[in-house]
């Protein structure tokens, strides 16, 4: 029997060596069996072979992709007792040589559980088998009407899909289809998302720690309900003080903050390197003059106080801070829609950011007017938001020991000039995880945070943006190469390439004093690995939660 066994093994080796990895794998629905998804039932599986498929680009964000060849598998599933119908779309490279042996689960944005083609395209182009889901509702970043039933009651089933359940579903489905198509399990599986997708990445790590090897979570909306309510804070401050500060005036204060704090990292490069080191106070500018719409304006005490309170972030009438705000030097144009006419009259317009309050809390109330929102109403809505919806949408559980013990790695980065989600929300979470799990050094073994000075929400801004953080995460997961820096790049106003090595938190970047300021080699990371904890007296209300 031994010679026969040897011949069979030899034949198998030769057969494997001569397999044509460039041969198209049939893309047929009959080739797939229903994936096993806990708590769900598969409704249907359809497939379509796509060749030379093009995806249009998104200006400044996503380059167009051409000639993609893949098996498009669309699985519809439902959760018994919910009457939902959820799409999980999976794209599989048509030939083994186009597949990198890995699976990528992709996140959503805004009120969309998944981005579908916009997220699947880049993943596929990089060699991944990838999945995305619609969560059972329309894909619309700015509309949450799907959260309500026809009778205006909350659709808790779809909210659960959005908050947690569909995240696991798409991983179960995607990994199963990948294994069936290629005849082998993916060697490694990753999550990739920004904003809502970043929140989802943390949620996967916290709630489904065994499903994924590595999570790339960018600019995460960790406390999504609180983030949406914080959008209303600037309008409330202006109403309470009776003083409207226009976008032009906010931008002037931002420029003054940049003038004062840009040099703190050793170089004038149009970026505040460490916002926490910036002690800019708008109240020191009272009496100075600026120009908006051709009108000369003098900074008043109430105007400066508005800017100060807005940057301090939501604070209770008793002075307890409950949520961070945007850093000095960051534009408030996302939150504030106030103009100044040639006569110097300021008008506060609706910024259109009351989706959560109007749709979910007030059930699409036609009577809700953000310009008339009182402090009492705001804090009532704030409490209702967090009490009723935080449990299903928040992803800020500081006990991430299950993810650590499963061997997972979380790489997160956040722009310090994020004009949608304050970067300090991610910093505060990281600090709470350190307190929970043994300090910075222990947490760095599985969770590393990088701040990107000058970068806005997910991209853009004056700062250097990480070039390929997913590749860095792969090196950490697959080779044990824990990153101390992230390679980043942008172009300045003169269209010159600017490179930086973003520092692992809590270290910050500092110019060495010699060399080209546009080159990463002229900068170094300084500071200790342990961030000094604030005293008990200085800790905020949220820190104590």
Short mmCIF file of C-alpha atoms in Angstrom, two decimals, residues 277-542:
data_model
loop_
_atom_site.label_atom_id
_atom_site.label_comp_id
_atom_site.label_asym_id
_atom_site.label_seq_id
_atom_site.Cartn_x
_atom_site.Cartn_y
_atom_site.Cartn_z
CA UNK A 277 -1.24 71.87 23.21
CA UNK A 278 -3.05 74.83 21.62
CA UNK A 279 -4.26 77.27 24.30
CA UNK A 280 -5.98 79.62 21.90
CA UNK A 281 -8.83 81.57 23.51
CA UNK A 282 -11.17 83.56 21.22
CA UNK A 283 -12.04 85.87 24.10
CA UNK A 284 -8.57 87.41 23.83
CA UNK A 285 -9.53 88.81 20.42
CA UNK A 286 -12.30 91.12 21.66
CA UNK A 287 -11.93 94.51 19.98
CA UNK A 288 -10.11 93.24 16.90
CA UNK A 289 -11.66 93.82 13.49
CA UNK A 290 -12.38 91.62 10.49
CA UNK A 291 -14.27 91.89 7.23
CA UNK A 292 -17.20 89.78 6.00
CA UNK A 293 -19.21 90.51 2.84
CA UNK A 294 -17.44 93.83 2.57
CA UNK A 295 -18.54 94.88 6.06
CA UNK A 296 -16.03 95.72 8.79
CA UNK A 297 -16.91 93.88 12.00
CA UNK A 298 -15.54 94.36 15.48
CA UNK A 299 -15.25 91.33 17.72
CA UNK A 300 -17.55 91.72 20.70
CA UNK A 301 -17.47 89.93 24.02
CA UNK A 302 -20.64 87.99 23.22
CA UNK A 303 -19.33 86.98 19.78
CA UNK A 304 -16.10 85.65 21.32
CA UNK A 305 -18.09 83.93 24.07
CA UNK A 306 -20.22 82.14 21.45
CA UNK A 307 -17.12 80.85 19.67
CA UNK A 308 -15.61 79.77 23.01
CA UNK A 309 -18.74 77.87 24.13
CA UNK A 310 -19.23 76.23 20.76
CA UNK A 311 -15.66 74.91 20.84
CA UNK A 312 -16.08 73.74 24.44
CA UNK A 313 -18.86 71.43 23.27
CA UNK A 314 -22.19 70.50 24.85
CA UNK A 315 -22.15 71.32 28.55
CA UNK A 316 -25.04 70.92 30.98
CA UNK A 317 -26.49 73.95 32.80
CA UNK A 318 -24.39 72.75 35.76
CA UNK A 319 -21.17 72.99 33.73
CA UNK A 320 -20.52 69.29 33.12
CA UNK A 321 -19.07 68.60 29.68
CA UNK A 322 -20.84 65.69 28.04
CA UNK A 323 -19.30 65.63 24.58
CA UNK A 324 -16.18 67.04 22.87
CA UNK A 325 -16.36 69.61 20.11
CA UNK A 326 -14.24 70.42 17.08
CA UNK A 327 -10.71 71.67 17.69
CA UNK A 328 -9.65 75.27 17.24
CA UNK A 329 -8.59 75.85 13.66
CA UNK A 330 -11.37 73.60 12.33
CA UNK A 331 -14.17 74.96 10.17
CA UNK A 332 -17.69 74.89 11.61
CA UNK A 333 -19.29 75.19 8.18
CA UNK A 334 -20.74 71.69 8.54
CA UNK A 335 -22.71 72.68 11.64
CA UNK A 336 -23.34 76.39 11.12
CA UNK A 337 -25.22 77.97 8.25
CA UNK A 338 -25.12 81.66 9.11
CA UNK A 339 -24.53 84.49 6.65
CA UNK A 340 -23.80 88.20 6.77
CA UNK A 341 -25.35 90.51 4.17
CA UNK A 342 -23.79 93.79 2.90
CA UNK A 343 -25.73 95.66 5.58
CA UNK A 344 -24.04 93.62 8.29
CA UNK A 345 -27.21 91.74 9.22
CA UNK A 346 -26.57 88.13 10.22
CA UNK A 347 -29.02 85.36 9.39
CA UNK A 348 -28.96 81.93 11.02
CA UNK A 349 -30.21 79.38 8.51
CA UNK A 350 -31.18 75.76 9.10
CA UNK A 351 -28.02 73.64 8.58
CA UNK A 352 -30.17 70.59 7.81
CA UNK A 353 -28.53 68.43 10.48
CA UNK A 354 -31.57 67.64 12.62
CA UNK A 355 -32.19 64.23 11.03
CA UNK A 356 -31.98 62.25 14.27
CA UNK A 357 -34.06 64.65 16.33
CA UNK A 358 -36.71 65.34 13.73
CA UNK A 359 -37.05 61.83 12.28
CA UNK A 360 -36.45 59.41 15.13
CA UNK A 361 -37.06 61.33 18.34
CA UNK A 362 -39.94 63.49 17.16
CA UNK A 363 -41.30 61.06 14.54
CA UNK A 364 -40.95 63.44 11.55
CA UNK A 365 -42.56 66.32 13.38
CA UNK A 366 -43.41 69.28 11.17
CA UNK A 367 -43.39 71.52 14.25
CA UNK A 368 -39.71 71.07 15.07
CA UNK A 369 -37.76 74.24 14.32
CA UNK A 370 -34.09 74.13 15.18
CA UNK A 371 -33.94 77.93 15.37
CA UNK A 372 -36.45 77.86 18.25
CA UNK A 373 -34.84 75.01 20.19
CA UNK A 374 -34.54 75.86 23.89
CA UNK A 375 -31.96 74.60 26.35
CA UNK A 376 -34.58 72.55 28.19
CA UNK A 377 -35.74 70.93 24.94
CA UNK A 378 -32.15 70.25 23.84
CA UNK A 379 -31.19 68.45 27.05
CA UNK A 380 -34.44 66.52 27.08
CA UNK A 381 -33.70 65.30 23.57
CA UNK A 382 -30.08 64.60 24.53
CA UNK A 383 -31.09 62.32 27.39
CA UNK A 384 -33.75 60.61 25.30
CA UNK A 385 -31.27 60.06 22.47
CA UNK A 386 -28.64 58.39 24.59
CA UNK A 387 -30.98 56.44 26.85
CA UNK A 388 -33.23 55.08 24.10
CA UNK A 389 -30.73 54.56 21.29
CA UNK A 390 -27.22 54.45 22.71
CA UNK A 391 -27.50 50.77 23.61
CA UNK A 392 -28.07 49.79 19.99
CA UNK A 393 -25.91 52.34 18.14
CA UNK A 394 -22.97 53.14 20.43
CA UNK A 395 -19.68 51.31 20.00
CA UNK A 396 -17.69 52.66 22.95
CA UNK A 397 -17.52 49.65 25.26
CA UNK A 398 -14.18 50.06 27.04
CA UNK A 399 -13.90 46.33 27.80
CA UNK A 400 -12.34 45.06 24.57
CA UNK A 401 -10.70 42.07 26.25
CA UNK A 402 -12.63 39.53 24.13
CA UNK A 403 -11.20 41.03 20.93
CA UNK A 404 -7.75 41.09 22.50
CA UNK A 405 -8.02 37.48 23.64
CA UNK A 406 -9.21 36.39 20.17
CA UNK A 407 -5.95 37.75 18.72
CA UNK A 408 -7.60 40.61 16.81
CA UNK A 409 -5.87 43.86 15.91
CA UNK A 410 -7.56 47.26 15.73
CA UNK A 411 -5.87 50.07 13.83
CA UNK A 412 -7.68 53.39 14.05
CA UNK A 413 -6.85 56.86 12.81
CA UNK A 414 -8.66 60.16 13.11
CA UNK A 415 -8.02 63.59 11.59
CA UNK A 416 -7.58 66.33 14.20
CA UNK A 417 -9.43 68.80 11.96
CA UNK A 418 -12.37 66.46 11.49
CA UNK A 419 -15.28 68.80 10.80
CA UNK A 420 -18.00 66.20 11.48
CA UNK A 421 -16.89 63.91 14.33
CA UNK A 422 -14.57 65.44 16.97
CA UNK A 423 -11.35 63.45 17.07
CA UNK A 424 -11.35 63.68 20.87
CA UNK A 425 -14.24 61.19 20.96
CA UNK A 426 -11.82 58.54 19.71
CA UNK A 427 -9.06 59.74 22.04
CA UNK A 428 -11.41 59.59 25.05
CA UNK A 429 -12.43 56.05 24.13
CA UNK A 430 -8.82 54.97 23.83
CA UNK A 431 -8.11 56.44 27.27
CA UNK A 432 -11.04 54.55 28.80
CA UNK A 433 -9.83 51.29 27.23
CA UNK A 434 -6.41 51.93 28.79
CA UNK A 435 -7.99 52.39 32.22
CA UNK A 436 -10.01 49.21 31.73
CA UNK A 437 -7.27 46.96 30.36
CA UNK A 438 -4.02 47.79 32.08
CA UNK A 439 -2.61 50.95 30.55
CA UNK A 440 -1.24 52.18 27.24
CA UNK A 441 1.45 49.53 26.76
CA UNK A 442 -0.98 46.67 27.29
CA UNK A 443 -3.60 48.19 24.97
CA UNK A 444 -1.01 48.86 22.26
CA UNK A 445 -0.65 45.10 21.90
CA UNK A 446 -3.99 44.96 20.07
CA UNK A 447 -5.32 48.53 19.59
CA UNK A 448 -3.30 51.40 18.16
CA UNK A 449 -4.54 54.91 17.47
CA UNK A 450 -2.99 57.48 15.13
CA UNK A 451 -3.98 61.12 14.87
CA UNK A 452 -3.65 62.93 11.54
CA UNK A 453 -2.99 66.65 12.15
CA UNK A 454 -4.83 68.95 9.75
CA UNK A 455 -6.95 66.19 8.18
CA UNK A 456 -10.73 66.61 7.93
CA UNK A 457 -13.40 63.91 8.01
CA UNK A 458 -11.97 60.72 6.49
CA UNK A 459 -9.75 62.76 4.13
CA UNK A 460 -9.05 66.28 2.77
CA UNK A 461 -7.76 69.25 4.73
CA UNK A 462 -4.21 70.61 4.90
CA UNK A 463 -2.70 67.61 6.64
CA UNK A 464 -1.15 64.43 5.29
CA UNK A 465 -3.61 61.53 4.87
CA UNK A 466 -2.55 57.90 5.53
CA UNK A 467 -1.64 56.27 2.22
CA UNK A 468 -2.39 52.59 2.79
CA UNK A 469 -3.31 51.92 6.42
CA UNK A 470 -4.98 48.62 5.51
CA UNK A 471 -1.65 47.31 4.25
CA UNK A 472 -0.09 48.42 7.54
CA UNK A 473 -2.80 46.56 9.43
CA UNK A 474 -2.07 43.46 7.37
CA UNK A 475 1.58 43.64 8.36
CA UNK A 476 0.55 43.78 12.00
CA UNK A 477 -1.98 40.93 11.76
CA UNK A 478 -0.01 38.62 9.50
CA UNK A 479 3.61 39.33 10.39
CA UNK A 480 3.41 40.78 13.88
CA UNK A 481 4.78 44.13 12.67
CA UNK A 482 3.10 46.50 15.12
CA UNK A 483 3.15 50.00 13.58
CA UNK A 484 4.70 52.97 15.37
CA UNK A 485 3.91 55.32 12.48
CA UNK A 486 1.58 55.55 9.50
CA UNK A 487 2.92 56.75 6.17
CA UNK A 488 0.87 59.76 5.04
CA UNK A 489 0.88 62.15 2.12
CA UNK A 490 -0.87 65.20 0.65
CA UNK A 491 -0.22 68.16 -1.66
CA UNK A 492 0.16 71.71 -0.41
CA UNK A 493 -1.24 74.87 -1.99
CA UNK A 494 1.73 74.92 -4.36
CA UNK A 495 0.89 71.40 -5.53
CA UNK A 496 4.03 70.04 -3.85
CA UNK A 497 4.06 66.58 -2.32
CA UNK A 498 4.06 66.67 1.49
CA UNK A 499 4.92 63.49 3.40
CA UNK A 500 4.58 62.69 7.09
CA UNK A 501 4.94 59.70 9.38
CA UNK A 502 1.92 59.96 11.66
CA UNK A 503 2.78 59.14 15.25
CA UNK A 504 1.28 56.44 17.39
CA UNK A 505 -0.88 58.02 20.08
CA UNK A 506 -0.08 59.67 22.44
CA UNK A 507 3.15 60.72 20.73
CA UNK A 508 3.14 63.84 18.57
CA UNK A 509 5.14 64.92 15.55
CA UNK A 510 7.78 67.65 15.82
CA UNK A 511 9.97 69.33 13.21
CA UNK A 512 13.68 68.64 13.79
CA UNK A 513 14.63 72.17 12.84
CA UNK A 514 16.62 71.16 9.78
CA UNK A 515 15.68 69.77 6.39
CA UNK A 516 12.73 70.21 4.07
CA UNK A 517 9.58 70.81 6.13
CA UNK A 518 7.60 68.94 3.47
CA UNK A 519 9.51 65.70 4.04
CA UNK A 520 8.75 63.12 6.70
CA UNK A 521 12.47 62.65 7.31
CA UNK A 522 12.61 66.17 8.80
CA UNK A 523 10.18 65.24 11.56
CA UNK A 524 10.25 62.98 14.60
CA UNK A 525 7.73 61.55 17.05
CA UNK A 526 8.18 62.80 20.58
CA UNK A 527 6.57 62.15 23.93
CA UNK A 528 6.13 59.12 26.16
CA UNK A 529 3.93 56.12 25.53
CA UNK A 530 1.83 56.94 28.59
CA UNK A 531 -0.47 59.96 28.45
CA UNK A 532 -0.64 61.74 31.79
CA UNK A 533 -4.09 61.22 33.29
CA UNK A 534 -6.02 64.33 34.33
CA UNK A 535 -6.65 64.72 38.02
CA UNK A 536 -10.03 63.61 39.36
CA UNK A 537 -11.08 67.25 39.67
CA UNK A 538 -10.44 67.87 35.98
CA UNK A 539 -12.15 64.79 34.63
CA UNK A 540 -15.33 65.52 32.74
CA UNK A 541 -18.75 63.99 33.30
CA UNK A 542 -18.26 61.69 30.31
#
